[in-house]
Coordinates of C-alpha atoms in Angstrom, one line a residue:
M1 CA 49.3 6.0 1.4
K2 CA 47.1 7.8 -0.7
D3 CA 48.5 5.4 -3.6
N4 CA 46.7 2.5 -2.1
P5 CA 43.4 1.6 -3.7
K6 CA 41.9 -0.3 -0.3
A7 CA 42.6 2.8 1.7
A8 CA 41.1 5.0 -0.9
E9 CA 37.5 2.9 -1.4
A10 CA 37.7 3.0 2.5
E11 CA 38.0 6.4 3.2
A12 CA 35.4 7.4 0.7
A13 CA 32.6 4.5 1.8
S14 CA 33.4 5.7 5.9
L15 CA 29.8 6.4 7.2
T16 CA 28.3 9.3 9.1
I17 CA 26.2 7.1 11.0
S18 CA 27.5 4.5 13.4
P19 CA 26.8 1.1 12.2
E20 CA 25.0 0.3 15.5
K21 CA 22.6 3.3 14.9
V22 CA 21.4 1.3 11.3
C23 CA 21.4 -2.0 13.2
F24 CA 19.1 -1.1 15.7
I25 CA 17.0 0.6 12.8
I26 CA 17.3 -2.8 10.6
I27 CA 15.7 -4.2 14.0
K28 CA 12.8 -1.5 14.1
A29 CA 12.4 -1.8 10.5
R30 CA 12.1 -5.5 10.5
E31 CA 9.3 -5.4 13.6
F32 CA 7.5 -3.0 11.5
D33 CA 7.5 -5.0 8.1
A34 CA 6.5 -8.3 10.1
K35 CA 3.2 -6.7 11.0
D36 CA -0.4 -7.3 9.2
E37 CA -2.9 -5.7 8.4
T38 CA -5.5 -4.0 10.3
T39 CA -8.8 -6.3 11.0
E40 CA -10.0 -5.0 13.6
P41 CA -9.4 -1.1 13.7
D42 CA -10.8 -0.6 17.4
P43 CA -10.9 -3.7 19.3
G44 CA -11.9 -2.3 22.1
S45 CA -11.0 -5.4 24.5
N46 CA -8.6 -5.8 27.2
P47 CA -5.2 -6.8 25.8
S48 CA -4.4 -9.4 27.8
D49 CA -8.2 -11.2 27.2
D50 CA -7.5 -11.1 23.9
K51 CA -3.9 -12.4 24.3
D52 CA -2.3 -9.0 23.1
I53 CA -3.0 -9.9 19.4
S54 CA -3.5 -6.4 18.1
V55 CA 0.4 -5.9 18.3
L56 CA 0.4 -7.8 15.3
E57 CA -1.1 -5.4 13.8
E58 CA -0.5 -1.8 12.0
H59 CA -2.6 0.5 13.8
A60 CA -2.3 4.3 13.7
D61 CA -0.7 4.7 16.9
D62 CA 1.8 1.7 16.6
P63 CA 4.9 2.4 19.0
V64 CA 7.2 0.9 16.4
V65 CA 6.2 3.0 13.8
E66 CA 6.7 6.1 16.6
E67 CA 10.1 4.9 17.8
L68 CA 11.6 4.2 14.4
T69 CA 10.1 8.0 13.3
S70 CA 11.6 9.5 16.4
L71 CA 14.8 7.7 15.9
I72 CA 15.2 8.8 12.3
D73 CA 14.2 12.0 12.2
S74 CA 16.7 12.8 15.9
L75 CA 19.4 11.9 13.3
S76 CA 21.6 14.8 11.6
E77 CA 20.9 15.1 8.0
D78 CA 24.5 13.7 7.4
E79 CA 22.8 10.4 9.3
Q80 CA 20.1 10.4 7.1
I81 CA 21.8 10.8 3.8
D82 CA 23.5 7.7 4.5
L83 CA 21.0 5.4 5.6
I84 CA 19.0 6.4 2.2
A85 CA 22.2 5.7 0.5
L86 CA 22.8 2.4 2.5
M87 CA 18.9 1.1 1.1
W88 CA 19.5 2.4 -2.3
L89 CA 23.0 0.4 -1.9
G90 CA 21.3 -2.7 -0.7
R91 CA 18.9 -3.0 -3.0
D92 CA 21.4 -2.9 -6.0
D93 CA 21.0 0.0 -7.2
Y94 CA 24.6 0.9 -7.3
S95 CA 27.3 -1.3 -6.4
S96 CA 30.2 -0.4 -3.2
G97 CA 32.3 1.4 -5.4
D98 CA 29.8 3.8 -6.1
W99 CA 29.5 4.7 -2.2
S100 CA 30.3 8.4 -2.9
E101 CA 28.2 8.5 -6.1
V102 CA 25.2 7.3 -4.0
R103 CA 25.6 9.5 -1.1
E104 CA 26.0 12.2 -3.2
E105 CA 22.7 11.4 -5.2
A106 CA 20.8 11.1 -1.8
A107 CA 22.2 13.9 -0.5
R108 CA 20.3 15.8 -3.6
A109 CA 17.2 14.2 -2.9
H110 CA 17.4 14.8 0.8
N111 CA 13.9 16.0 2.4
E112 CA 12.0 16.3 5.7
R113 CA 10.4 12.7 4.9
T114 CA 13.2 10.6 5.6
A115 CA 11.5 7.8 8.4
E116 CA 7.8 7.7 6.2
Y117 CA 10.3 6.9 3.1
L118 CA 12.3 4.4 4.7
I119 CA 9.0 2.9 7.0
G120 CA 7.4 2.8 3.9
T121 CA 9.4 0.9 1.8
P122 CA 8.9 -2.6 2.0
L123 CA 12.5 -4.9 2.9
A124 CA 13.8 -1.8 4.3
G125 CA 15.5 -3.5 7.4
D126 CA 17.0 -6.0 4.3
F127 CA 18.3 -3.4 2.1
L128 CA 19.9 -1.3 5.1
E129 CA 21.7 -5.0 6.0
E130 CA 22.7 -5.6 2.6
G131 CA 23.9 -1.9 2.1
L132 CA 26.2 -2.4 5.2
S133 CA 27.7 -5.7 4.6
K134 CA 28.7 -4.2 0.7
L135 CA 30.6 -1.9 2.6
G136 CA 32.2 -4.5 4.9
Y137 CA 30.4 -3.8 8.2
S138 CA 27.6 -6.7 9.9
C139 CA 25.2 -6.4 12.5
E140 CA 25.8 -9.3 14.0
E141 CA 27.9 -8.3 16.7
F142 CA 25.1 -5.8 17.4
E143 CA 22.7 -8.6 17.6
V144 CA 24.7 -10.7 19.5
N145 CA 25.3 -8.3 22.3
R146 CA 21.6 -7.1 22.5
L147 CA 19.6 -9.5 21.4

């Protein structure tokens, strides 16, 4: 079995984070990316009166950011490292054959600001999805069963 290059590659590309968690983070990251700049920082109106338009704008107490930050912060260190490595892989900094190298680099760079880094990266959801795809995973089933 060790002589089989496909088996060795699959073992090297195994994730400590479940693809389902990554897919959920992708969905939340895209919700955040879809937001617009704040035009009225303190609208002071009733959301039902203004058609709840403020949910489409970035605010300090944004529930999507709070949920995403809470989720990422609750992940183990290894899962956070996988997220960063997947994002780097997805933005074409590395190829799929470099998984162990990109993961080692992400481990060296790991700190307590993983959530801030991911949320602050434009198109993070797209990069994560592309990284998953390069390793042979897909969010299709996850989206079909949950969206």
